[in-house]
mmCIF file of C-alpha atoms in Angstrom:
data_model
loop_
_atom_site.group_PDB
_atom_site.id
_atom_site.type_symbol
_atom_site.label_atom_id
_atom_site.label_comp_id
_atom_site.label_asym_id
_atom_site.label_seq_id
_atom_site.Cartn_x
_atom_site.Cartn_y
_atom_site.Cartn_z
ATOM 1 C CA MET A 1 -29.396 13.798 -11.966
ATOM 2 C CA HIS A 2 -26.401 12.898 -10.514
ATOM 3 C CA ARG A 3 -25.423 13.579 -7.064
ATOM 4 C CA HIS A 4 -22.228 15.181 -5.898
ATOM 5 C CA GLU A 5 -21.823 12.363 -3.519
ATOM 6 C CA ASP A 6 -22.132 9.686 -5.843
ATOM 7 C CA CYS A 7 -18.206 11.989 -8.650
ATOM 8 C CA ARG A 8 -17.333 10.588 -4.876
ATOM 9 C CA GLN A 9 -17.512 7.454 -4.494
ATOM 10 C CA LEU A 10 -16.676 6.188 -7.925
ATOM 11 C CA LEU A 11 -13.190 8.408 -8.458
ATOM 12 C CA ASN A 12 -11.946 5.029 -6.334
ATOM 13 C CA SER A 13 -13.259 2.796 -8.880
ATOM 14 C CA LEU A 14 -11.707 5.647 -12.254
ATOM 15 C CA SER A 15 -8.283 4.320 -12.265
ATOM 16 C CA GLY A 16 -9.283 0.505 -12.422
ATOM 17 C CA TYR A 17 -12.231 1.585 -14.317
ATOM 18 C CA VAL A 18 -10.268 2.708 -17.837
ATOM 19 C CA ASP A 19 -7.824 -0.304 -17.005
ATOM 20 C CA GLY A 20 -10.451 -2.377 -17.974
ATOM 21 C CA ASP A 21 -10.657 -4.014 -14.054
ATOM 22 C CA LEU A 22 -13.774 -3.972 -13.307
ATOM 23 C CA HIS A 23 -17.158 -6.266 -12.754
ATOM 24 C CA GLN A 24 -19.382 -5.050 -15.712
ATOM 25 C CA GLU A 25 -22.687 -3.791 -13.180
ATOM 26 C CA LEU A 26 -19.359 -1.771 -11.813
ATOM 27 C CA CYS A 27 -18.568 -0.636 -15.577
ATOM 28 C CA ASP A 28 -21.956 0.352 -16.085
ATOM 29 C CA GLU A 29 -22.727 1.954 -13.430
ATOM 30 C CA ILE A 30 -19.576 4.453 -13.536
ATOM 31 C CA GLU A 31 -20.748 4.453 -17.784
ATOM 32 C CA LEU A 32 -24.350 4.731 -16.952
ATOM 33 C CA HIS A 33 -23.049 8.343 -14.324
ATOM 34 C CA MET A 34 -20.780 9.981 -16.999
ATOM 35 C CA LYS A 35 -23.770 10.133 -19.234
ATOM 36 C CA ASP A 36 -25.158 12.509 -17.006
ATOM 37 C CA CYS A 37 -22.520 14.368 -15.219
ATOM 38 C CA GLU A 38 -20.149 16.348 -17.165
ATOM 39 C CA ASN A 39 -17.216 16.572 -14.526
ATOM 40 C CA CYS A 40 -15.974 12.993 -14.320
ATOM 41 C CA ARG A 41 -16.238 11.788 -17.686
ATOM 42 C CA ILE A 42 -13.737 14.861 -17.876
ATOM 43 C CA VAL A 43 -11.474 13.700 -15.380
ATOM 44 C CA VAL A 44 -12.400 9.528 -16.395
ATOM 45 C CA ASP A 45 -10.674 10.983 -20.098
ATOM 46 C CA THR A 46 -7.654 12.855 -19.120
ATOM 47 C CA LEU A 47 -6.954 10.041 -16.114
ATOM 48 C CA SER A 48 -6.689 7.808 -19.415
ATOM 49 C CA LYS A 49 -4.495 10.597 -21.953
ATOM 50 C CA THR A 50 -2.712 10.920 -18.232
ATOM 51 C CA ILE A 51 -1.648 6.712 -18.281
ATOM 52 C CA SER A 52 -1.459 6.994 -22.466
ATOM 53 C CA LEU A 53 1.700 10.335 -21.488
ATOM 54 C CA TYR A 54 3.163 8.843 -19.013
ATOM 55 C CA GLN A 55 2.946 4.465 -21.103
ATOM 56 C CA THR A 56 4.220 6.605 -24.717
ATOM 57 C CA SER A 57 6.938 8.695 -23.465
ATOM 58 C CA SER A 58 8.647 6.163 -20.684
ATOM 59 C CA GLU A 59 10.416 5.021 -24.293
ATOM 60 C CA PRO A 60 13.382 1.954 -23.921
ATOM 61 C CA ILE A 61 16.158 3.800 -22.670
ATOM 62 C CA LYS A 62 20.358 2.031 -23.022
ATOM 63 C CA VAL A 63 22.189 2.479 -20.841
ATOM 64 C CA PRO A 64 24.933 4.970 -21.278
ATOM 65 C CA ASP A 65 28.087 2.643 -22.665
ATOM 66 C CA GLU A 66 30.449 4.745 -20.291
ATOM 67 C CA VAL A 67 27.740 3.799 -17.395
ATOM 68 C CA ARG A 68 27.947 -0.383 -19.078
ATOM 69 C CA GLN A 69 31.502 -0.217 -18.978
ATOM 70 C CA ARG A 70 31.834 1.144 -16.057
ATOM 71 C CA LEU A 71 29.030 -1.717 -13.713
ATOM 72 C CA PHE A 72 31.263 -4.723 -15.357
ATOM 73 C CA HIS A 73 34.010 -3.254 -13.766
ATOM 74 C CA ARG A 74 32.561 -3.026 -10.478
ATOM 75 C CA LEU A 75 31.863 -6.119 -10.514
ATOM 76 C CA ASP A 76 34.568 -7.495 -12.263
ATOM 77 C CA LEU A 77 33.051 -8.594 -15.462
ATOM 78 C CA ASP A 78 35.566 -6.499 -17.712
ATOM 79 C CA GLU A 79 36.626 -9.773 -20.132
ATOM 80 C CA PHE A 80 32.591 -10.169 -20.341
ATOM 81 C CA LEU A 81 32.774 -6.343 -21.794
ATOM 82 C CA ASN A 82 33.137 -7.250 -25.433
ATOM 83 C CA LEU A 83 30.976 -10.516 -25.571
ATOM 84 C CA MET B 1 17.173 -23.976 -18.319
ATOM 85 C CA ASN B 2 14.744 -21.077 -17.227
ATOM 86 C CA SER B 3 13.165 -18.648 -19.374
ATOM 87 C CA GLU B 4 11.614 -14.855 -18.770
ATOM 88 C CA GLN B 5 9.351 -13.049 -21.196
ATOM 89 C CA GLY B 6 11.481 -11.288 -24.537
ATOM 90 C CA GLN B 7 15.314 -12.085 -22.216
ATOM 91 C CA LYS B 8 17.633 -15.348 -23.318
ATOM 92 C CA PRO B 9 17.142 -17.947 -21.061
ATOM 93 C CA TYR B 10 18.850 -18.363 -17.913
ATOM 94 C CA SER B 11 20.318 -21.531 -16.233
ATOM 95 C CA LEU B 12 19.334 -20.964 -12.199
ATOM 96 C CA ASP B 13 22.052 -23.940 -11.345
ATOM 97 C CA ALA B 14 24.743 -22.509 -13.189
ATOM 98 C CA LEU B 15 24.031 -18.874 -11.735
ATOM 99 C CA ARG B 16 24.220 -20.267 -8.170
ATOM 100 C CA SER B 17 26.997 -21.584 -8.146
ATOM 101 C CA GLY B 18 28.949 -19.229 -8.833
ATOM 102 C CA ASP B 19 29.006 -18.769 -12.931
ATOM 103 C CA ARG B 20 30.399 -15.444 -14.234
ATOM 104 C CA ALA B 21 29.371 -15.506 -17.047
ATOM 105 C CA GLU B 22 25.998 -16.548 -16.868
ATOM 106 C CA PHE B 23 25.718 -13.467 -13.924
ATOM 107 C CA ALA B 24 27.820 -11.071 -16.527
ATOM 108 C CA SER B 25 24.649 -11.802 -18.691
ATOM 109 C CA ILE B 26 22.348 -10.993 -16.804
ATOM 110 C CA VAL B 27 23.888 -7.981 -15.337
ATOM 111 C CA GLU B 28 23.671 -7.238 -20.037
ATOM 112 C CA ALA B 29 20.066 -8.188 -20.428
ATOM 113 C CA TYR B 30 18.234 -6.160 -17.144
ATOM 114 C CA SER B 31 20.944 -3.476 -17.272
ATOM 115 C CA PRO B 32 18.652 -1.421 -19.310
ATOM 116 C CA MET B 33 15.373 -1.952 -16.850
ATOM 117 C CA ILE B 34 16.869 -1.088 -14.311
ATOM 118 C CA TYR B 35 18.589 1.597 -14.519
ATOM 119 C CA ARG B 36 15.112 3.442 -15.942
ATOM 120 C CA LEU B 37 13.868 2.307 -12.653
ATOM 121 C CA GLY B 38 16.888 4.389 -10.650
ATOM 122 C CA LEU B 39 16.410 6.999 -13.069
ATOM 123 C CA LYS B 40 12.019 7.303 -12.087
ATOM 124 C CA MET B 41 12.858 6.934 -8.800
ATOM 125 C CA LEU B 42 15.498 9.493 -8.300
ATOM 126 C CA ASN B 43 15.363 11.917 -11.471
ATOM 127 C CA ASN B 44 19.907 11.996 -11.742
ATOM 128 C CA PRO B 45 21.586 10.384 -14.158
ATOM 129 C CA GLN B 46 24.448 9.767 -11.108
ATOM 130 C CA ASP B 47 21.749 8.131 -8.541
ATOM 131 C CA ALA B 48 20.539 5.819 -10.935
ATOM 132 C CA GLU B 49 24.330 4.817 -11.267
ATOM 133 C CA ASP B 50 24.549 3.719 -7.959
ATOM 134 C CA ILE B 51 21.275 2.026 -7.659
ATOM 135 C CA LEU B 52 22.425 0.261 -10.506
ATOM 136 C CA GLN B 53 25.877 -1.125 -9.006
ATOM 137 C CA GLU B 54 24.422 -1.429 -6.341
ATOM 138 C CA THR B 55 21.706 -3.416 -7.557
ATOM 139 C CA PHE B 56 23.954 -5.646 -9.065
ATOM 140 C CA ILE B 57 26.780 -6.175 -6.061
ATOM 141 C CA LYS B 58 23.791 -6.925 -3.741
ATOM 142 C CA ALA B 59 22.980 -9.871 -6.751
ATOM 143 C CA TYR B 60 26.090 -11.072 -6.564
ATOM 144 C CA ARG B 61 26.335 -11.795 -3.041
ATOM 145 C CA ASN B 62 23.010 -12.982 -2.812
ATOM 146 C CA ILE B 63 22.642 -15.664 -5.446
ATOM 147 C CA GLY B 64 22.337 -18.358 -3.130
ATOM 148 C CA LYS B 65 19.631 -17.903 -1.748
ATOM 149 C CA PHE B 66 17.245 -17.115 -5.145
ATOM 150 C CA TYR B 67 15.166 -20.296 -6.017
ATOM 151 C CA GLY B 68 13.643 -19.792 -8.919
ATOM 152 C CA ARG B 69 10.911 -18.696 -7.221
ATOM 153 C CA SER B 70 9.813 -15.583 -8.417
ATOM 154 C CA SER B 71 10.920 -14.363 -12.138
ATOM 155 C CA VAL B 72 14.915 -12.996 -11.865
ATOM 156 C CA SER B 73 13.303 -9.474 -13.422
ATOM 157 C CA THR B 74 11.349 -9.169 -9.468
ATOM 158 C CA TRP B 75 14.140 -10.148 -7.053
ATOM 159 C CA LEU B 76 16.464 -7.088 -9.058
ATOM 160 C CA TYR B 77 13.218 -4.820 -8.779
ATOM 161 C CA ARG B 78 12.809 -6.471 -5.748
ATOM 162 C CA ILE B 79 16.930 -4.822 -4.625
ATOM 163 C CA ALA B 80 16.700 -2.239 -6.710
ATOM 164 C CA THR B 81 13.777 -0.730 -5.159
ATOM 165 C CA ASN B 82 14.946 -1.276 -2.019
ATOM 166 C CA GLU B 83 18.060 0.083 -2.743
ATOM 167 C CA ALA B 84 16.084 3.478 -4.138
ATOM 168 C CA LEU B 85 13.898 3.893 -1.288
ATOM 169 C CA MET B 86 16.990 3.904 0.499
ATOM 170 C CA SER B 87 18.827 6.515 -1.430
ATOM 171 C CA LEU B 88 15.879 8.624 -0.981
ATOM 172 C CA ARG B 89 15.365 8.180 2.212
ATOM 173 C CA ARG B 90 19.343 9.144 2.886
ATOM 174 C CA LYS B 91 18.294 12.671 1.290
ATOM 175 C CA ARG B 92 14.868 13.601 1.418
ATOM 176 C CA PRO B 93 13.597 11.098 4.497
ATOM 177 C CA GLU B 94 10.395 13.592 4.987
ATOM 178 C CA ALA B 95 9.259 11.669 1.430
ATOM 179 C CA VAL B 96 9.274 8.781 2.062
ATOM 180 C CA SER B 97 6.753 6.881 4.701
ATOM 181 C CA PHE B 98 6.795 3.377 3.255
ATOM 182 C CA GLU B 99 5.858 1.480 6.001
ATOM 183 C CA ASN B 100 3.646 4.438 7.198
ATOM 184 C CA PRO B 101 1.318 6.011 4.844
ATOM 185 C CA GLY B 102 -0.469 7.655 5.815
ATOM 186 C CA LEU B 103 -3.927 7.309 8.095
ATOM 187 C CA HIS B 104 -6.365 8.020 4.506
ATOM 188 C CA GLU B 105 -5.037 5.845 2.160
ATOM 189 C CA SER B 106 -7.721 4.649 0.584
ATOM 190 C CA GLU B 107 -9.411 8.386 0.802
ATOM 191 C CA PRO B 108 -8.209 9.417 -2.679
ATOM 192 C CA GLN B 109 -8.082 13.894 -2.969
ATOM 193 C CA GLU B 110 -11.338 15.404 -4.610
ATOM 194 C CA PRO B 111 -10.275 16.017 -8.905
ATOM 195 C CA LEU B 112 -10.188 20.200 -7.998
ATOM 196 C CA GLN B 113 -9.419 20.734 -11.591
ATOM 197 C CA ILE B 114 -11.852 19.514 -14.567
ATOM 198 C CA VAL B 115 -10.576 20.905 -17.409
ATOM 199 C CA ASP B 116 -11.237 19.122 -20.845
ATOM 200 C CA TRP B 117 -7.382 19.469 -22.651
ATOM 201 C CA CYS B 118 -7.247 15.754 -23.857
ATOM 202 C CA CYS B 119 -8.460 17.822 -28.099
ATOM 203 C CA MET B 120 -4.832 19.416 -27.654
ATOM 204 C CA PRO B 121 -3.196 19.296 -31.145
ATOM 205 C CA GLU B 122 -0.743 15.638 -29.583
ATOM 206 C CA GLU B 123 2.276 17.987 -30.995
ATOM 207 C CA GLU B 124 1.583 20.150 -28.284
ATOM 208 C CA PHE B 125 2.208 16.333 -25.744
ATOM 209 C CA LEU B 126 5.619 15.844 -26.836
ATOM 210 C CA THR B 127 7.590 19.030 -26.323
ATOM 211 C CA ALA B 128 10.451 18.968 -23.986
ATOM 212 C CA GLU B 129 8.783 21.479 -21.989
ATOM 213 C CA SER B 130 5.861 18.716 -21.976
ATOM 214 C CA ARG B 131 8.745 16.549 -21.607
ATOM 215 C CA ALA B 132 10.076 17.855 -18.279
ATOM 216 C CA ARG B 133 6.864 18.616 -16.696
ATOM 217 C CA LEU B 134 5.561 14.626 -17.143
ATOM 218 C CA ASP B 135 8.848 13.478 -14.807
ATOM 219 C CA GLU B 136 8.497 17.197 -12.487
ATOM 220 C CA ALA B 137 5.282 15.777 -11.783
ATOM 221 C CA ALA B 138 6.163 12.506 -11.324
ATOM 222 C CA SER B 139 8.814 13.145 -9.587
ATOM 223 C CA ARG B 140 6.940 15.203 -6.949
ATOM 224 C CA LEU B 141 4.769 12.495 -6.244
ATOM 225 C CA PRO B 142 5.283 10.979 -2.295
ATOM 226 C CA ALA B 143 8.448 7.581 -2.321
ATOM 227 C CA ASN B 144 5.530 5.452 -1.760
ATOM 228 C CA LEU B 145 2.988 6.103 -4.936
ATOM 229 C CA ARG B 146 5.760 7.054 -7.152
ATOM 230 C CA VAL B 147 7.449 3.800 -6.436
ATOM 231 C CA VAL B 148 4.087 1.945 -7.415
ATOM 232 C CA PHE B 149 3.160 4.441 -10.244
ATOM 233 C CA ILE B 150 6.118 3.421 -12.471
ATOM 234 C CA LEU B 151 6.703 -0.582 -11.775
ATOM 235 C CA ARG B 152 2.920 -0.714 -12.946
ATOM 236 C CA ASP B 153 2.624 2.330 -15.530
ATOM 237 C CA ILE B 154 6.042 3.326 -16.699
ATOM 238 C CA GLU B 155 8.022 -1.041 -15.848
ATOM 239 C CA GLY B 156 4.588 -1.936 -16.893
ATOM 240 C CA LEU B 157 4.460 -4.822 -14.283
ATOM 241 C CA SER B 158 0.860 -6.476 -13.433
ATOM 242 C CA THR B 159 -0.545 -5.251 -10.148
ATOM 243 C CA ARG B 160 0.832 -9.050 -9.411
ATOM 244 C CA GLU B 161 3.853 -8.539 -9.595
ATOM 245 C CA THR B 162 4.458 -5.507 -7.958
ATOM 246 C CA ALA B 163 2.715 -6.492 -5.185
ATOM 247 C CA GLN B 164 5.969 -9.213 -4.500
ATOM 248 C CA VAL B 165 8.755 -6.373 -5.543
ATOM 249 C CA LEU B 166 7.202 -3.955 -2.675
ATOM 250 C CA ASP B 167 5.970 -7.127 -0.801
ATOM 251 C CA ILE B 168 2.478 -5.534 -0.364
ATOM 252 C CA SER B 169 -1.018 -6.688 -1.215
ATOM 253 C CA GLU B 170 -3.217 -5.937 -4.045
ATOM 254 C CA MET B 171 -5.517 -4.659 -3.041
ATOM 255 C CA ALA B 172 -2.406 -1.721 -1.244
ATOM 256 C CA VAL B 173 -1.096 -1.048 -4.955
ATOM 257 C CA LYS B 174 -4.307 -0.760 -6.437
ATOM 258 C CA THR B 175 -5.645 2.467 -4.003
ATOM 259 C CA ARG B 176 -1.436 3.052 -4.436
ATOM 260 C CA LEU B 177 -1.327 3.729 -8.405
ATOM 261 C CA SER B 178 -5.212 5.092 -8.129
ATOM 262 C CA ARG B 179 -4.001 7.889 -5.683
ATOM 263 C CA ALA B 180 -0.675 8.106 -8.316
ATOM 264 C CA ARG B 181 -2.468 8.549 -11.232
ATOM 265 C CA LEU B 182 -5.532 11.188 -9.406
ATOM 266 C CA ARG B 183 -2.722 12.800 -8.505
ATOM 267 C CA LEU B 184 -0.375 13.118 -11.685
ATOM 268 C CA ARG B 185 -3.731 13.898 -13.407
ATOM 269 C CA GLU B 186 -4.383 16.964 -11.013
ATOM 270 C CA ASP B 187 -0.664 18.423 -11.950
ATOM 271 C CA LEU B 188 -0.624 17.541 -15.573
ATOM 272 C CA THR B 189 -4.316 19.207 -15.900
ATOM 273 C CA GLU B 190 -3.313 22.315 -13.591
ATOM 274 C CA TYR B 191 -0.371 22.210 -17.117
ATOM 275 C CA PHE B 192 -1.612 21.868 -20.556
ATOM 276 C CA GLY B 193 -4.984 23.219 -18.809
ATOM 277 C CA GLN B 194 -3.553 26.512 -18.956
ATOM 278 C CA LEU B 195 -2.301 25.432 -22.596
ATOM 279 C CA VAL B 196 -5.940 24.568 -23.188
ATOM 280 C CA GLU B 197 -7.448 28.408 -22.495
ATOM 281 C CA GLU B 198 -4.437 30.491 -23.989
ATOM 282 C CA GLU B 199 -5.282 29.372 -26.954
#
């Protein structure tokens, strides 16, 4: 049986866990805990999903042409605009 | 010649001696990442443009002090994050507490919302409303958490690079990233959880 106290302690490690950043021992402990704790499994799954949503929604941005022109002008680099 | 992953090689000597063509190629190569950082930090295209201009003006003025010990991107990110935080401090001083991020920084908040919304159809996550909700949630993070989250999860910097940009320890990066992610999860659960329950 898991204890609520364990959930609170593991919470600190979940971000490292989803990054694959933790020692094997702590990973095993989290995985064992999740087998018995549906709430923590949901937190881990929705945490991973949250991160992946931000990563996939951040496509490369093109600087708008007029912003780029104003930037080069402000830096006195107009002669390099069309290179 | 120096080079960074995915970027054109540049000459540190030429840069430091004030070669304008070399500086123009650095501006060209790095302006998209600086503009995106400004957009994500300040949520406003005009402010992002100001950050972009100020970053390269300061970079040009201080190029003589850049010795290549960090990468060009780390150096530019450092200037840009300082500019963004200063801009936020001017606009909303209460939202920026970088030097004193709180007494309970290492204590995560307890998750309040336990709804499994991962199973939603993928297209539900891609709507304009969902994307707006993602931006809104990120803009609600306190500045000291938001900047870490943007550098790590959006710009894709490593923990070490993020620590170098912000001049904080790697442990502080991990702690702030964890707090930022948990807050965002909480915020998104409020929104996506409701959609799941409506279905």
